[in-house]
Tab-separated table of C-alpha atoms and ligand atoms in Angstrom:
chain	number	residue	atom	x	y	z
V	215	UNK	CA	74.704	121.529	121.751
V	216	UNK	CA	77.143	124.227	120.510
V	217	UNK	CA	79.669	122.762	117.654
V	218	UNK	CA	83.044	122.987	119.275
V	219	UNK	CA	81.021	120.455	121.818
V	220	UNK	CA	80.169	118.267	119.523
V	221	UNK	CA	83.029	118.194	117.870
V	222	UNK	CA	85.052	117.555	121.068
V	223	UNK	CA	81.837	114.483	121.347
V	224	UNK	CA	82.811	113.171	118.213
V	225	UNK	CA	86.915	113.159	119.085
V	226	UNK	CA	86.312	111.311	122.226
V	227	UNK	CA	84.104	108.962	120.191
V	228	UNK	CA	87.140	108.174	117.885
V	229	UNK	CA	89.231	108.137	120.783
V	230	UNK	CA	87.295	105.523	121.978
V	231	UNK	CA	87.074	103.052	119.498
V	232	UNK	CA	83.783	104.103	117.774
V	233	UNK	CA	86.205	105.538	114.340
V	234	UNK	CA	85.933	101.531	112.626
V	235	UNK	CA	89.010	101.581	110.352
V	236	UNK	CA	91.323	102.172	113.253
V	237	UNK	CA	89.850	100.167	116.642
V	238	UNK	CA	91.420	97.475	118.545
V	239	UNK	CA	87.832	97.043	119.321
V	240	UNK	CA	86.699	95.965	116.242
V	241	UNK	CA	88.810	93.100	115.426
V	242	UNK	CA	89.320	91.760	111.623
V	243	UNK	CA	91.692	89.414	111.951
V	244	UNK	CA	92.747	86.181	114.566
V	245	UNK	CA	95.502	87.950	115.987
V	246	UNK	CA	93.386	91.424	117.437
V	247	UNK	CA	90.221	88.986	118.022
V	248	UNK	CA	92.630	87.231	120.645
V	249	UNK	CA	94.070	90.463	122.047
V	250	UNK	CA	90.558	91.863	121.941
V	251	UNK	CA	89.543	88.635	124.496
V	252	UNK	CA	91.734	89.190	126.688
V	253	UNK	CA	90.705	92.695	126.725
V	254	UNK	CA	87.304	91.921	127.240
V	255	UNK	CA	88.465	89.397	129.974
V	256	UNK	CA	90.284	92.029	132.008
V	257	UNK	CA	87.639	94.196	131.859
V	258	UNK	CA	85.316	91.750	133.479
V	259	UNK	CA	87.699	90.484	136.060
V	260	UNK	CA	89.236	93.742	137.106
V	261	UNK	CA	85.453	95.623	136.590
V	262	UNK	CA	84.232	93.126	139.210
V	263	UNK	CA	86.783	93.273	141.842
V	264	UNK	CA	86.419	97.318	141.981
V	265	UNK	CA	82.522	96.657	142.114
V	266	UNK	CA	83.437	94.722	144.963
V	267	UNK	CA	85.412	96.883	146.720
V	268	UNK	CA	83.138	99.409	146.150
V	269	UNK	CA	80.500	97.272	148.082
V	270	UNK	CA	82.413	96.288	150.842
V	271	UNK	CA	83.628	99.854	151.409
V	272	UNK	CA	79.493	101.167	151.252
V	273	UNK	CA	78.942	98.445	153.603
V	274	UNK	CA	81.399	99.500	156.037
V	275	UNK	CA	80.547	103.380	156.027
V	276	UNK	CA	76.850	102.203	156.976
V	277	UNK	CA	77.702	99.800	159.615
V	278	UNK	CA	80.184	102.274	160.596
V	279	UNK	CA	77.079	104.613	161.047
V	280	UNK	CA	74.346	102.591	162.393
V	281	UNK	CA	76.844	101.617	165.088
V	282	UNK	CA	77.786	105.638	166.342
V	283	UNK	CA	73.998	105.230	168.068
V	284	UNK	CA	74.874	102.373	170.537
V	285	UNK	CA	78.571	104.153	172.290
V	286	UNK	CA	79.081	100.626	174.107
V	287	UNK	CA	80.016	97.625	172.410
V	288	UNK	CA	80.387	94.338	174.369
V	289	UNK	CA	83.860	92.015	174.485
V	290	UNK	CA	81.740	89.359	172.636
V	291	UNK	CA	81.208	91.667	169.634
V	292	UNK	CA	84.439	92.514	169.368
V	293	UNK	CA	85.652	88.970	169.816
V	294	UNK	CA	82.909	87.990	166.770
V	295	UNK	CA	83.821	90.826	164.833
V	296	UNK	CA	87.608	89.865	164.381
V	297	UNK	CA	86.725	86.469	163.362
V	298	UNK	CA	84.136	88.161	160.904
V	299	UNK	CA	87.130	89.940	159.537
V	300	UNK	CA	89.841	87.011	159.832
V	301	UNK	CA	86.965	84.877	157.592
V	302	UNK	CA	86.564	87.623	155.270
V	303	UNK	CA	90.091	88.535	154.314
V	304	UNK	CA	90.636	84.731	154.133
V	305	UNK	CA	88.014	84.613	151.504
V	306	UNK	CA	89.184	88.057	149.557
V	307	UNK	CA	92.477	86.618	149.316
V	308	UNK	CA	91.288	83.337	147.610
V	309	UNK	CA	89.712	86.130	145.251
V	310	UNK	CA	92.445	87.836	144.403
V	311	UNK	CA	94.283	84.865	143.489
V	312	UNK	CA	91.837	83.356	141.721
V	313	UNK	CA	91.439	86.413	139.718
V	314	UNK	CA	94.586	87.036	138.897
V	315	UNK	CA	95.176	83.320	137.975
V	316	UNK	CA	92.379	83.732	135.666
V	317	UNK	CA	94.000	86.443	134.270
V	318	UNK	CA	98.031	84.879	133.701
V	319	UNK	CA	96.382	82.071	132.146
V	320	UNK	CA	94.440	84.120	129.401
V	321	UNK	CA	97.720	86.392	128.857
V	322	UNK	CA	99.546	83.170	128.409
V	323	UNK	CA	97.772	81.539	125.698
V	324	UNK	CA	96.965	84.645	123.888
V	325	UNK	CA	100.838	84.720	124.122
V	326	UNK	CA	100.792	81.189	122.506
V	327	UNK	CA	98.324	82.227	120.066
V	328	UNK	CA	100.116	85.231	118.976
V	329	UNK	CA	103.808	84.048	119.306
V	330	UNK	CA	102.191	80.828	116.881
V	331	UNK	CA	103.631	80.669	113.449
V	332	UNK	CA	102.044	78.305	110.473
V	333	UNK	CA	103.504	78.454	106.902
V	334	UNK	CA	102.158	81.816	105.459
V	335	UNK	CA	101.746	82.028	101.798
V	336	UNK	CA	102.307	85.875	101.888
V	337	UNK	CA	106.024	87.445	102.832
V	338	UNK	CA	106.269	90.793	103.349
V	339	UNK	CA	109.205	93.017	104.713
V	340	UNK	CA	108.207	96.217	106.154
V	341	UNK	CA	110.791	98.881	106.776
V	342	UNK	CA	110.382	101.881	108.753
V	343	UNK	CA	112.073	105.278	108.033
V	344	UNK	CA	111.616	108.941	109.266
V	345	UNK	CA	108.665	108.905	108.336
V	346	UNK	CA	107.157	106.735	106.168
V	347	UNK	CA	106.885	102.718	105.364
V	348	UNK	CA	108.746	100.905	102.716
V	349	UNK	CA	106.741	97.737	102.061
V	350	UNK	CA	108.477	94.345	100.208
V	351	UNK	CA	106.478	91.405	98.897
V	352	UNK	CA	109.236	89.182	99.211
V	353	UNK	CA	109.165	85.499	96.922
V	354	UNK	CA	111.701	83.328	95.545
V	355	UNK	CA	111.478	84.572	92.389
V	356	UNK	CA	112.525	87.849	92.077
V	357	UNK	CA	110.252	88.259	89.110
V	358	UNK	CA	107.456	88.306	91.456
V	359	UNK	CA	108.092	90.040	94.307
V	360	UNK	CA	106.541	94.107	94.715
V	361	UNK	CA	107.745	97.411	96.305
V	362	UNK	CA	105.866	99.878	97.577
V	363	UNK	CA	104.914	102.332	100.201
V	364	UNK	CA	102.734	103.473	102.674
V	365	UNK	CA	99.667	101.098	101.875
V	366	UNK	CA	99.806	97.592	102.699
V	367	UNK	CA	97.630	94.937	100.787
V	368	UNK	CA	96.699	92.015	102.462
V	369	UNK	CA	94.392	88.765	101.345
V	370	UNK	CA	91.448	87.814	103.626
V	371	UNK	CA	91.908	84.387	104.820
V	372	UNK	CA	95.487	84.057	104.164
V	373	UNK	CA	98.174	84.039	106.772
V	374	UNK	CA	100.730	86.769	106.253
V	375	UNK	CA	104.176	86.943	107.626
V	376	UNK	CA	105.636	90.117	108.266
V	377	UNK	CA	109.013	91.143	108.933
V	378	UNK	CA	109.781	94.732	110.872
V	379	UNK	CA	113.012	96.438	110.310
V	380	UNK	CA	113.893	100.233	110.596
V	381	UNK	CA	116.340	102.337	108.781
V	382	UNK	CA	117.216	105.080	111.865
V	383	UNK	CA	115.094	104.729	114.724
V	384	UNK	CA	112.726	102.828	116.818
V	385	UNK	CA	109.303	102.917	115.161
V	386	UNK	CA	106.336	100.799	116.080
V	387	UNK	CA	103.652	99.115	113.896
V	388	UNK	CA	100.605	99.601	115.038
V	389	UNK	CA	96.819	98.358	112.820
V	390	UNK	CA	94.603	98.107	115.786
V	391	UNK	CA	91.854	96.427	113.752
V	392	UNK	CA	94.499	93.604	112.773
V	393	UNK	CA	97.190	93.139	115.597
V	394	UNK	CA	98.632	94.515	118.431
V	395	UNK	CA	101.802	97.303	118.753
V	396	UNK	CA	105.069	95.899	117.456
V	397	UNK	CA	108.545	97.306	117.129
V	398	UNK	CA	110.734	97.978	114.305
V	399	UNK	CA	114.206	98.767	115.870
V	400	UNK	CA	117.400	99.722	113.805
V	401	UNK	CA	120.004	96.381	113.582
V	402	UNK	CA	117.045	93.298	114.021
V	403	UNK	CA	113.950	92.281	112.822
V	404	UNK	CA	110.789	91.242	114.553
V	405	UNK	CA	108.089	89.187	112.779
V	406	UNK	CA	104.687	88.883	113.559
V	407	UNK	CA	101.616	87.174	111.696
V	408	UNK	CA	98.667	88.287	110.708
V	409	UNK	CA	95.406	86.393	109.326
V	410	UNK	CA	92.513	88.983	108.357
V	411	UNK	CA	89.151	87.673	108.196
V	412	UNK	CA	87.381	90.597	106.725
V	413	UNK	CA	87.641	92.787	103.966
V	414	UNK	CA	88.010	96.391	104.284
V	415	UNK	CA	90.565	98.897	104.069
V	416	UNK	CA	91.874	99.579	107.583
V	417	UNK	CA	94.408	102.540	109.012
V	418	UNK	CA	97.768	102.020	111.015
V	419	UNK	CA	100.053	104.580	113.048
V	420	UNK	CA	103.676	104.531	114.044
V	421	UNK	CA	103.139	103.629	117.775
V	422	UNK	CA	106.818	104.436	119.198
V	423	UNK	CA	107.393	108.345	119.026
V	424	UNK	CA	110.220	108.951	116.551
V	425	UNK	CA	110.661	112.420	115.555
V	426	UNK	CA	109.114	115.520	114.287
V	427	UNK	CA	106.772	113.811	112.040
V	428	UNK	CA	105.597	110.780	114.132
V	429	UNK	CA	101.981	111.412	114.129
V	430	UNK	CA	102.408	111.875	110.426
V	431	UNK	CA	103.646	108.361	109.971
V	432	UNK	CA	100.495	106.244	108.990
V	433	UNK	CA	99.938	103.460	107.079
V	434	UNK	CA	96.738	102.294	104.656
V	435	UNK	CA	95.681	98.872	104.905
V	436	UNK	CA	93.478	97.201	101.984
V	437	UNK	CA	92.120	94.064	103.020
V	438	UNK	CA	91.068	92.325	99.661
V	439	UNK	CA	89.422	89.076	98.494
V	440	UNK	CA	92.475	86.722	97.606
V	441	UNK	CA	90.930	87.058	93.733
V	442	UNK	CA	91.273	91.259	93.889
V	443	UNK	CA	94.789	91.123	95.777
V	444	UNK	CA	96.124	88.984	93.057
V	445	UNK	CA	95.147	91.082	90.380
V	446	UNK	CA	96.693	94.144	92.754
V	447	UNK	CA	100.093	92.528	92.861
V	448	UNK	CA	99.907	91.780	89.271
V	449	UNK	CA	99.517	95.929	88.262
V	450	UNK	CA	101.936	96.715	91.089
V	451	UNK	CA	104.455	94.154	89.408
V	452	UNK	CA	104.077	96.078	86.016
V	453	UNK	CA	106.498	99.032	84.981
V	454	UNK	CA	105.314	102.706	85.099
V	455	UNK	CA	103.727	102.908	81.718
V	456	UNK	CA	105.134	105.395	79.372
V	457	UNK	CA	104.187	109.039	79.123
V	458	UNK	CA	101.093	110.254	76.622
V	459	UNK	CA	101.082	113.515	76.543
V	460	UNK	CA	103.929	116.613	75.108
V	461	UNK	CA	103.513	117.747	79.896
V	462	UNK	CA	103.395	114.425	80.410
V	463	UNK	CA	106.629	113.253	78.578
V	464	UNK	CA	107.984	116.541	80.120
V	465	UNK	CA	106.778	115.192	83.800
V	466	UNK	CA	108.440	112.083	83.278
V	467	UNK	CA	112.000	113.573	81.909
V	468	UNK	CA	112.065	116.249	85.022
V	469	UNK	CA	111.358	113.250	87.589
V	470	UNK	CA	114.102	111.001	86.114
V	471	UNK	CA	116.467	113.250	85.182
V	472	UNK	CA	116.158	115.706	88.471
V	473	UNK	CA	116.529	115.577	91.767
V	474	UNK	CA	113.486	113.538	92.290
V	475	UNK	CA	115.313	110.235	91.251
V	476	UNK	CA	117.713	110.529	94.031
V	477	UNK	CA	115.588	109.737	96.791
V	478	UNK	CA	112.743	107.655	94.476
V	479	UNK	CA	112.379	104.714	91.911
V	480	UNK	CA	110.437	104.711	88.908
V	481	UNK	CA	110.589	100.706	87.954
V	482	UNK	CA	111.032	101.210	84.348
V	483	UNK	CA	112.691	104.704	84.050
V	484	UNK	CA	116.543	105.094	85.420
V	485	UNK	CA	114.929	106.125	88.385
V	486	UNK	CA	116.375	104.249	91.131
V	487	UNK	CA	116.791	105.908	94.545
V	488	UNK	CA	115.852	104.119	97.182
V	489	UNK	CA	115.555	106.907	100.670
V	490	UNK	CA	112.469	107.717	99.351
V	491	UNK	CA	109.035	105.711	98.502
V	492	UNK	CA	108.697	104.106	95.303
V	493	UNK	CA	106.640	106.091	92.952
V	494	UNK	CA	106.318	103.771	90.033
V	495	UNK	CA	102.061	103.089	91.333
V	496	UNK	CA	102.012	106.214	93.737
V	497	UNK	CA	98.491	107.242	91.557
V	498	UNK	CA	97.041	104.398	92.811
V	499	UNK	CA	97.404	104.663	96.299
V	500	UNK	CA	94.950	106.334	98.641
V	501	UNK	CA	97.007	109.132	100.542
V	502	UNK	CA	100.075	110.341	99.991
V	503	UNK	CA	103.495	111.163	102.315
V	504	UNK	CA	101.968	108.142	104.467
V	505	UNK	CA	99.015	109.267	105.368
V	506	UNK	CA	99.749	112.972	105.313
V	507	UNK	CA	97.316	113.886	103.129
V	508	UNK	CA	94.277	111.948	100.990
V	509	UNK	CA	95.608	111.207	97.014
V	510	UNK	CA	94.839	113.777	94.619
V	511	UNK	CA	96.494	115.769	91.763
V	512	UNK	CA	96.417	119.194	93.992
V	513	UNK	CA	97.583	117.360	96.930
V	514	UNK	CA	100.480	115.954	94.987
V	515	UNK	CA	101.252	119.157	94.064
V	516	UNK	CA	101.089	120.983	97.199
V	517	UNK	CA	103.104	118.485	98.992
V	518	UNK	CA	105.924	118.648	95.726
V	519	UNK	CA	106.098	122.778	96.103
V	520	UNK	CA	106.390	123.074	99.726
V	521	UNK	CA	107.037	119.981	101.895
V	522	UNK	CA	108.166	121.031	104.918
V	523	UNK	CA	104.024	123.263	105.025
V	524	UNK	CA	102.517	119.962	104.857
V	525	UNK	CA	104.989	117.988	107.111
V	526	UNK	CA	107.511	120.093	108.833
V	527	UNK	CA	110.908	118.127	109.330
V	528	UNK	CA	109.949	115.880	106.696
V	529	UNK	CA	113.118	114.778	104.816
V	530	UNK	CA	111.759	115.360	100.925
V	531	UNK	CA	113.451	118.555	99.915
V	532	UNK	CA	112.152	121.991	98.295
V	533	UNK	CA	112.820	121.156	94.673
V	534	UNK	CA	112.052	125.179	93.928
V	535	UNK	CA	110.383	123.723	90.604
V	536	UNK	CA	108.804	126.398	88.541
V	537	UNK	CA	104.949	126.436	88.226
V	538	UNK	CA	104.983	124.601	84.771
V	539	UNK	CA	107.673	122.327	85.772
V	540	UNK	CA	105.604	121.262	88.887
V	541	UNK	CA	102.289	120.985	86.630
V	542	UNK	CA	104.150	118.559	84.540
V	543	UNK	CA	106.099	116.776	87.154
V	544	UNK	CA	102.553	116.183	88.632
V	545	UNK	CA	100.568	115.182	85.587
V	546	UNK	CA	102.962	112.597	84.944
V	547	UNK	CA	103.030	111.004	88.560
V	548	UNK	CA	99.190	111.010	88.215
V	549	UNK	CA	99.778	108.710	85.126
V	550	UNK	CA	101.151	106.253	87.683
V	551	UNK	CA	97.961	104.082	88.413
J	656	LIG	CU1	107.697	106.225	113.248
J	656	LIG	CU2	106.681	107.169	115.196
């Protein structure tokens, strides 16, 4: 097989479900394990009435045939033949119904199921903006509670409330291994719940198209053991630590000082804007510009000198840094783990 076909092989793979950290088919938690049965339920009961129809329509293209040999048909035949049909539509009809009341019923109590809210020990606020996520562990005490961006930390086991909002348009939230599509519309909030059941790190999209950069809105998910996400929320919790180095010291005063801390935070430094992602544990994080591009020191840098290359329309500025300014801008940032 020549590459480009394989390659195109291996995209409808993904497409269908095959790619593991982003599948509605391969549930991890209760609430895509119950949208994944009633998946697998329509699939049955709609893949068994077209098998039927298919049947019934072979059947009548033979009889259809074996009858063009014998030109005269008697009364009687006809007669039997209409009752034939009378009993058979009687009986489809019963199908249908019964199908499709098989159906309503699963939608509804998945519906229960989903719409079903316990106490859940873990609050978080997600806000969407064009085009990336701001994420909020909210708690009573303010001393514990966590911002960040663009990778969402969850406990196995635990159920976790989450609250949708946006900042400008309609976005939708969309893990496919955890829970269905849900909205996050400018002026209300939507909550769902989600319980994972398996560790792994999973990947959401932005489901609702909403801009330029909508395909460029994604969203890390780290499913943890309730032991590691502890210990995660305890260094998120912690201030950016201070500068080592002569660059790094010079990283740190650019960021604050600049333009940088318009849009971003620093928790620690006066860095306090709040348009952009919070960068006080941005090293730490697996991708950067949500998804755009996988977390490195040269990808840091590359999206810092030219933006709009790596997501055109994005809203993060050309700072026009000069090449030792931008080395030390991004030596520092890579200090915060
Ligand atoms: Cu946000 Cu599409």
């Amino acid at each position: 097989m020549r590459p480009a076909r394989i390659s195109a092989l291996a995209g409808l793979l993904l497409l269908a479900g095959c790619n593991r950290v982003q599948s509605a088919l391969d549930p991890a938690a209760d609430q895509a394990r119950d949208i994944h049965g009633i998946f697998v339920l329509m699939l049955w009961v709609c893949g068994f009435m077209y098998l039927l129809v298919l049947a019934f329509l072979a059947w009548a293209l033979w009889r259809a045939r074996s009858r063009l040999g014998s030109l005269a048909v008697g009364e009687g035949q006809v007669e039997a033949d209409d009752r034939g049909i009378e009993g058979a539509m009687g009986g489809w009809t019963a199908l249908v119904v019964l199908g499709l009341l098989v159906l309503i019923t699963g939608s509804f109590l998945v519906d229960r199921s989903l719409a079903k809210a316990g106490a859940a020990p873990i609050r978080v606020r997600i806000t969407a903006q064009q085009w990336w996520w701001n994420i909020e562990y909210e708690d009573p005490d303010p001393s514990q509670r966590v911002t960040t961006a663009n990778e969402l930390h969850l406990p196995v086991n635990r159920p976790a409330e989450i609250t949708l909002a946006s900042n400008d348009v309609i976005h939708s939230f969309w893990v496919p291994n955890l829970h269905g599509k849900e909205d996050l519309i400018p002026g209300r909030t939507n909550t769902i719940q989600i319980t994972p059941r398996r560790v792994g790190d999973f990947r959401g999209q932005c489901a609702e198209f909403c801009g330029l950069q909508h395909t460029n809105m994604a969203i890390d998910v780290v499913v943890d053991t309730p032991v590691g996400f502890d210990a995660w929320k305890v260094r998120q919790r912690a201030e950016a630590p201070a500068p080592m180095t002569a660059e790094q010291q010079r990283g740190q005063q650019i960021v604050v000082s600049g333009a940088c801390s318009l849009c971003h935070a620093v928790q620690g430094t006066t860095a306090g804007g709040r348009s952009g992602p919070d960068l006080t544990h941005i090293a730490s994080r697996k991708s950067i510009a949500a998804g755009a591009l996988p977390y490195s020191k040269a990808a840091l840098a590359a999206w810092i000198a030219d933006p709009q290359g790596v997501k055109p329309g994005a809203n993060m500025p050309i700072t026009g840094l000069k090449p030792a300014d931008l080395q030390a801008v991004v030596a520092y940032l890579d200090t915060l783990k």
